[in-house]
Amino acid sequence: MEIVQNPADMYAWSKNQARAGKTVGLVPTMGFFHEGHLSLMRKAAELCDLVVVSLFVNPTQFGPNEDLEKYPRDFERDLALVRQEKVAAVFAPRPDTMYLPGYQTEVSVKELATHLCGKSRPVHFAGVATVVTKLFNVVQPDVAVFGEKDFQQLAVIRRMVKDLNIPVRIIGHPIVREADGLAMSSRNAYLDPANRRAALSLSTGLAKVRELAAEGERSVAALAKMLEKYIHSFQGTAIDYASFVHADTLELMDIVDEKTVLALAVHIDGKVRLIDNGYVLP
Ligand code: AMP
């Protein structure tokens, strides 16, 4: 497995593979791997000859008061995990090689980035869209695999690829969960045992909403009221948003239908912000 730091070397590697007729699948990540990341790598390996995993904690997608500095990192552990997968190369650039002095260009997806996480994280999606564009330009993948856990991110990337004629096939992959339902996340490493219990309010809240919807409740106002009360019954939870949105446009919905996704972002104990989502109807 190759470990590549320099963007120019990565580009040269990919060009060589393309010349040899190999297809490349990219899995963009910020590292600190869990089964969710590994499942994306396996999906990419099913679809392409070679898998490239990028590992880059992208500074431009963090706001000034967010967790860039303390974001969990363990490069050696990540490499050990990746070596067990069918991964041909890890691209782990240094921030100063991705953002050169004088850097001033960004990609922004206007409307989709204003909903949900965009409200509390105003710079986030421009940072994501920009770094993903850069990764696509450097790695030149045929396919890129993203998790549905970051539902809005996936919508933004799909829109961006369409709008800018980027020749990369975008594949979404289902959320991988712990045995008790908690969506896997690198940020779960921040949770102490009490906060770990509170973190279950997201997945079990989603399950409760699905239950009520299955019994026939279609009013978003009624479902939202129940959900807020339920989530706040867990100690230390504060809802950033609990929104019933259209899967494609992310616009708020009043009545639940087949396209309705419940998207959740909850602060736990003022320290950790977790997200989860899922379709309300089966
Ligand atoms: P991150 O390292 O958190 O930026 O995530 C890298 C990729 O892994 C993104 O496409 C995420 O959506 C995806 N991912 C993160 N957690 C999960 C999960 N629990 N299940 C599936 N995909 C995930």
mmCIF file of C-alpha atoms in Angstrom, residues 34-239:
data_model
loop_
_atom_site.group_PDB
_atom_site.id
_atom_site.type_symbol
_atom_site.label_atom_id
_atom_site.label_comp_id
_atom_site.label_asym_id
_atom_site.label_seq_id
_atom_site.Cartn_x
_atom_site.Cartn_y
_atom_site.Cartn_z
ATOM 1 C CA HIS A 34 -14.261 3.065 12.516
ATOM 2 C CA GLU A 35 -16.383 0.451 10.748
ATOM 3 C CA GLY A 36 -18.305 3.198 8.919
ATOM 4 C CA HIS A 37 -15.145 4.304 7.121
ATOM 5 C CA LEU A 38 -14.077 0.709 6.464
ATOM 6 C CA SER A 39 -17.449 -0.114 4.926
ATOM 7 C CA LEU A 40 -17.005 2.749 2.442
ATOM 8 C CA MET A 41 -13.578 1.352 1.503
ATOM 9 C CA ARG A 42 -15.116 -2.094 0.905
ATOM 10 C CA LYS A 43 -17.831 -0.568 -1.252
ATOM 11 C CA ALA A 44 -15.231 1.304 -3.315
ATOM 12 C CA ALA A 45 -13.265 -1.942 -3.728
ATOM 13 C CA GLU A 46 -16.379 -3.645 -5.106
ATOM 14 C CA LEU A 47 -16.824 -0.918 -7.699
ATOM 15 C CA CYS A 48 -13.239 -0.159 -8.791
ATOM 16 C CA ASP A 49 -9.895 -1.820 -9.470
ATOM 17 C CA LEU A 50 -8.038 0.365 -6.981
ATOM 18 C CA VAL A 51 -9.114 2.224 -3.835
ATOM 19 C CA VAL A 52 -7.558 5.462 -2.646
ATOM 20 C CA VAL A 53 -8.401 6.678 0.857
ATOM 21 C CA SER A 54 -7.728 10.315 1.564
ATOM 22 C CA LEU A 55 -7.025 11.190 5.166
ATOM 23 C CA PHE A 56 -7.092 14.915 5.750
ATOM 24 C CA VAL A 57 -8.549 16.895 8.640
ATOM 25 C CA ASN A 58 -9.579 19.785 6.427
ATOM 26 C CA PRO A 59 -9.160 23.087 8.300
ATOM 27 C CA THR A 60 -11.462 25.096 6.015
ATOM 28 C CA GLN A 61 -14.579 23.121 6.967
ATOM 29 C CA PHE A 62 -14.239 23.952 10.668
ATOM 30 C CA GLY A 63 -15.604 27.204 12.080
ATOM 31 C CA PRO A 64 -13.514 29.333 14.451
ATOM 32 C CA ASN A 65 -15.072 27.851 17.616
ATOM 33 C CA GLU A 66 -15.232 24.246 16.445
ATOM 34 C CA ASP A 67 -13.082 21.227 17.269
ATOM 35 C CA LEU A 68 -10.325 21.404 14.606
ATOM 36 C CA GLU A 69 -7.504 21.316 17.177
ATOM 37 C CA LYS A 70 -8.895 18.510 19.281
ATOM 38 C CA TYR A 71 -10.391 16.439 16.441
ATOM 39 C CA PRO A 72 -9.243 12.839 17.199
ATOM 40 C CA ARG A 73 -6.210 11.741 15.199
ATOM 41 C CA ASP A 74 -4.179 8.516 15.225
ATOM 42 C CA PHE A 75 -2.321 8.046 11.964
ATOM 43 C CA GLU A 76 -0.565 4.794 12.919
ATOM 44 C CA ARG A 77 -3.787 3.145 14.075
ATOM 45 C CA ASP A 78 -5.533 4.302 10.892
ATOM 46 C CA LEU A 79 -2.763 2.857 8.717
ATOM 47 C CA ALA A 80 -2.957 -0.483 10.555
ATOM 48 C CA LEU A 81 -6.725 -0.637 9.914
ATOM 49 C CA VAL A 82 -6.437 0.376 6.278
ATOM 50 C CA ARG A 83 -3.731 -2.226 5.618
ATOM 51 C CA GLN A 84 -6.336 -4.901 6.355
ATOM 52 C CA GLU A 85 -8.566 -3.552 3.573
ATOM 53 C CA LYS A 86 -8.181 -3.669 -0.199
ATOM 54 C CA VAL A 87 -6.700 -0.177 -0.335
ATOM 55 C CA ALA A 88 -3.999 0.665 -2.854
ATOM 56 C CA ALA A 89 -3.011 4.102 -1.581
ATOM 57 C CA VAL A 90 -3.560 6.457 1.328
ATOM 58 C CA PHE A 91 -3.372 10.125 0.427
ATOM 59 C CA ALA A 92 -2.512 12.095 3.558
ATOM 60 C CA PRO A 93 -1.467 15.598 2.543
ATOM 61 C CA ARG A 94 -0.218 18.265 4.927
ATOM 62 C CA PRO A 95 -2.528 21.318 5.152
ATOM 63 C CA ASP A 96 0.158 23.614 3.760
ATOM 64 C CA THR A 97 0.431 21.527 0.584
ATOM 65 C CA MET A 98 -3.340 21.597 0.058
ATOM 66 C CA TYR A 99 -3.728 25.309 0.815
ATOM 67 C CA LEU A 100 -0.796 27.182 -0.647
ATOM 68 C CA PRO A 101 0.054 30.729 0.465
ATOM 69 C CA GLY A 102 -2.258 33.204 -1.270
ATOM 70 C CA TYR A 103 -5.024 30.631 -1.564
ATOM 71 C CA GLN A 104 -8.327 32.437 -2.303
ATOM 72 C CA THR A 105 -10.668 30.242 -4.358
ATOM 73 C CA GLU A 106 -13.604 28.303 -3.032
ATOM 74 C CA VAL A 107 -16.499 26.219 -4.305
ATOM 75 C CA SER A 108 -19.850 26.927 -2.713
ATOM 76 C CA VAL A 109 -23.157 25.187 -3.264
ATOM 77 C CA LYS A 110 -25.585 27.977 -2.469
ATOM 78 C CA GLU A 111 -29.055 26.811 -1.502
ATOM 79 C CA LEU A 112 -28.426 23.294 -0.159
ATOM 80 C CA ALA A 113 -25.705 24.575 2.153
ATOM 81 C CA THR A 114 -28.059 26.978 3.936
ATOM 82 C CA HIS A 115 -30.277 24.283 5.510
ATOM 83 C CA LEU A 116 -29.685 22.045 8.554
ATOM 84 C CA CYS A 117 -25.986 22.088 9.534
ATOM 85 C CA GLY A 118 -25.436 25.179 7.371
ATOM 86 C CA LYS A 119 -27.338 27.297 9.910
ATOM 87 C CA SER A 120 -25.017 26.581 12.839
ATOM 88 C CA ARG A 121 -21.934 25.875 10.680
ATOM 89 C CA PRO A 122 -21.947 28.684 8.084
ATOM 90 C CA VAL A 123 -18.500 27.978 6.589
ATOM 91 C CA HIS A 124 -18.696 24.207 6.720
ATOM 92 C CA PHE A 125 -20.074 23.232 3.319
ATOM 93 C CA ALA A 126 -17.971 25.653 1.306
ATOM 94 C CA GLY A 127 -14.985 24.029 3.044
ATOM 95 C CA VAL A 128 -16.296 20.560 2.201
ATOM 96 C CA ALA A 129 -17.173 21.373 -1.430
ATOM 97 C CA THR A 130 -13.798 23.013 -1.954
ATOM 98 C CA VAL A 131 -11.716 20.230 -0.455
ATOM 99 C CA VAL A 132 -13.692 17.517 -2.248
ATOM 100 C CA THR A 133 -13.166 19.352 -5.555
ATOM 101 C CA LYS A 134 -9.454 19.541 -4.803
ATOM 102 C CA LEU A 135 -9.335 15.854 -3.870
ATOM 103 C CA PHE A 136 -11.139 14.969 -7.098
ATOM 104 C CA ASN A 137 -8.639 17.029 -9.098
ATOM 105 C CA VAL A 138 -5.648 15.456 -7.363
ATOM 106 C CA VAL A 139 -6.829 11.835 -7.219
ATOM 107 C CA GLN A 140 -8.832 11.814 -10.488
ATOM 108 C CA PRO A 141 -11.208 9.079 -9.280
ATOM 109 C CA ASP A 142 -13.828 7.389 -11.421
ATOM 110 C CA VAL A 143 -16.019 6.835 -8.366
ATOM 111 C CA ALA A 144 -16.182 8.423 -4.902
ATOM 112 C CA VAL A 145 -17.997 6.860 -1.947
ATOM 113 C CA PHE A 146 -19.597 8.950 0.815
ATOM 114 C CA GLY A 147 -21.592 7.936 3.895
ATOM 115 C CA GLU A 148 -25.286 8.713 4.244
ATOM 116 C CA LYS A 149 -24.503 9.563 7.856
ATOM 117 C CA ASP A 150 -23.497 12.996 6.521
ATOM 118 C CA PHE A 151 -26.718 13.286 4.605
ATOM 119 C CA GLN A 152 -26.471 16.977 3.756
ATOM 120 C CA GLN A 153 -22.845 16.590 2.711
ATOM 121 C CA LEU A 154 -23.856 13.867 0.253
ATOM 122 C CA ALA A 155 -26.628 16.093 -1.164
ATOM 123 C CA VAL A 156 -24.180 18.996 -1.538
ATOM 124 C CA ILE A 157 -21.582 16.821 -3.295
ATOM 125 C CA ARG A 158 -24.152 15.310 -5.664
ATOM 126 C CA ARG A 159 -25.376 18.806 -6.595
ATOM 127 C CA MET A 160 -21.843 20.129 -7.033
ATOM 128 C CA VAL A 161 -20.823 17.269 -9.337
ATOM 129 C CA LYS A 162 -23.920 17.820 -11.436
ATOM 130 C CA ASP A 163 -23.562 21.611 -11.542
ATOM 131 C CA LEU A 164 -19.851 21.624 -12.401
ATOM 132 C CA ASN A 165 -19.817 18.629 -14.816
ATOM 133 C CA ILE A 166 -17.331 16.803 -12.615
ATOM 134 C CA PRO A 167 -16.808 13.347 -14.145
ATOM 135 C CA VAL A 168 -16.961 11.374 -10.895
ATOM 136 C CA ARG A 169 -19.725 8.893 -10.023
ATOM 137 C CA ILE A 170 -20.975 9.588 -6.504
ATOM 138 C CA ILE A 171 -22.058 6.611 -4.424
ATOM 139 C CA GLY A 172 -23.886 6.941 -1.089
ATOM 140 C CA HIS A 173 -23.429 4.218 1.513
ATOM 141 C CA PRO A 174 -25.795 3.410 4.429
ATOM 142 C CA ILE A 175 -25.037 4.440 8.004
ATOM 143 C CA VAL A 176 -23.057 1.890 10.006
ATOM 144 C CA ARG A 177 -24.222 1.716 13.638
ATOM 145 C CA GLU A 178 -23.038 0.318 16.965
ATOM 146 C CA ALA A 179 -24.991 -2.687 18.263
ATOM 147 C CA ASP A 180 -27.313 -0.396 20.268
ATOM 148 C CA GLY A 181 -28.032 1.846 17.279
ATOM 149 C CA LEU A 182 -25.654 4.773 17.830
ATOM 150 C CA ALA A 183 -24.354 5.948 14.456
ATOM 151 C CA MET A 184 -20.599 5.401 14.347
ATOM 152 C CA SER A 185 -18.609 8.620 14.364
ATOM 153 C CA SER A 186 -15.027 9.625 15.083
ATOM 154 C CA ARG A 187 -16.537 12.162 17.506
ATOM 155 C CA ASN A 188 -18.021 9.328 19.619
ATOM 156 C CA ALA A 189 -14.493 9.125 21.080
ATOM 157 C CA TYR A 190 -15.358 12.322 23.005
ATOM 158 C CA LEU A 191 -18.249 10.636 24.877
ATOM 159 C CA ASP A 192 -17.893 9.581 28.528
ATOM 160 C CA PRO A 193 -20.294 6.832 29.743
ATOM 161 C CA ALA A 194 -23.082 9.267 30.763
ATOM 162 C CA ASN A 195 -22.827 11.153 27.487
ATOM 163 C CA ARG A 196 -22.703 7.883 25.582
ATOM 164 C CA ARG A 197 -26.140 7.075 27.066
ATOM 165 C CA ALA A 198 -27.475 10.519 26.110
ATOM 166 C CA ALA A 199 -26.103 10.034 22.589
ATOM 167 C CA LEU A 200 -28.612 7.233 22.094
ATOM 168 C CA SER A 201 -31.375 9.855 22.091
ATOM 169 C CA LEU A 202 -30.689 10.410 18.377
ATOM 170 C CA SER A 203 -31.086 6.860 17.057
ATOM 171 C CA THR A 204 -33.860 5.914 19.480
ATOM 172 C CA GLY A 205 -35.643 9.222 18.758
ATOM 173 C CA LEU A 206 -35.526 8.375 15.074
ATOM 174 C CA ALA A 207 -36.913 4.906 15.857
ATOM 175 C CA LYS A 208 -39.771 6.439 17.901
ATOM 176 C CA VAL A 209 -40.712 8.763 15.056
ATOM 177 C CA ARG A 210 -40.745 5.824 12.648
ATOM 178 C CA GLU A 211 -42.975 3.893 15.032
ATOM 179 C CA LEU A 212 -45.503 6.730 15.249
ATOM 180 C CA ALA A 213 -45.406 7.235 11.482
ATOM 181 C CA ALA A 214 -45.982 3.508 10.964
ATOM 182 C CA GLU A 215 -49.060 3.832 13.187
ATOM 183 C CA GLY A 216 -50.366 6.490 10.816
ATOM 184 C CA GLU A 217 -49.142 9.841 12.223
ATOM 185 C CA ARG A 218 -48.190 12.065 9.250
ATOM 186 C CA SER A 219 -48.176 15.497 10.874
ATOM 187 C CA VAL A 220 -44.643 16.843 11.203
ATOM 188 C CA ALA A 221 -45.766 19.235 13.966
ATOM 189 C CA ALA A 222 -47.064 16.334 16.063
ATOM 190 C CA LEU A 223 -44.027 14.128 15.419
ATOM 191 C CA ALA A 224 -41.608 16.987 16.104
ATOM 192 C CA LYS A 225 -43.300 17.833 19.397
ATOM 193 C CA MET A 226 -43.014 14.256 20.623
ATOM 194 C CA LEU A 227 -39.432 13.980 19.404
ATOM 195 C CA GLU A 228 -38.219 17.159 21.095
ATOM 196 C CA LYS A 229 -39.722 16.090 24.396
ATOM 197 C CA TYR A 230 -38.174 12.644 24.013
ATOM 198 C CA ILE A 231 -34.660 13.884 23.168
ATOM 199 C CA HIS A 232 -34.696 16.437 25.979
ATOM 200 C CA SER A 233 -35.634 13.671 28.448
ATOM 201 C CA PHE A 234 -31.987 12.531 28.122
ATOM 202 C CA GLN A 235 -29.676 14.395 30.456
ATOM 203 C CA GLY A 236 -27.501 17.094 28.894
ATOM 204 C CA THR A 237 -29.054 17.077 25.429
ATOM 205 C CA ALA A 238 -29.703 20.296 23.493
ATOM 206 C CA ILE A 239 -31.201 20.061 20.021
#
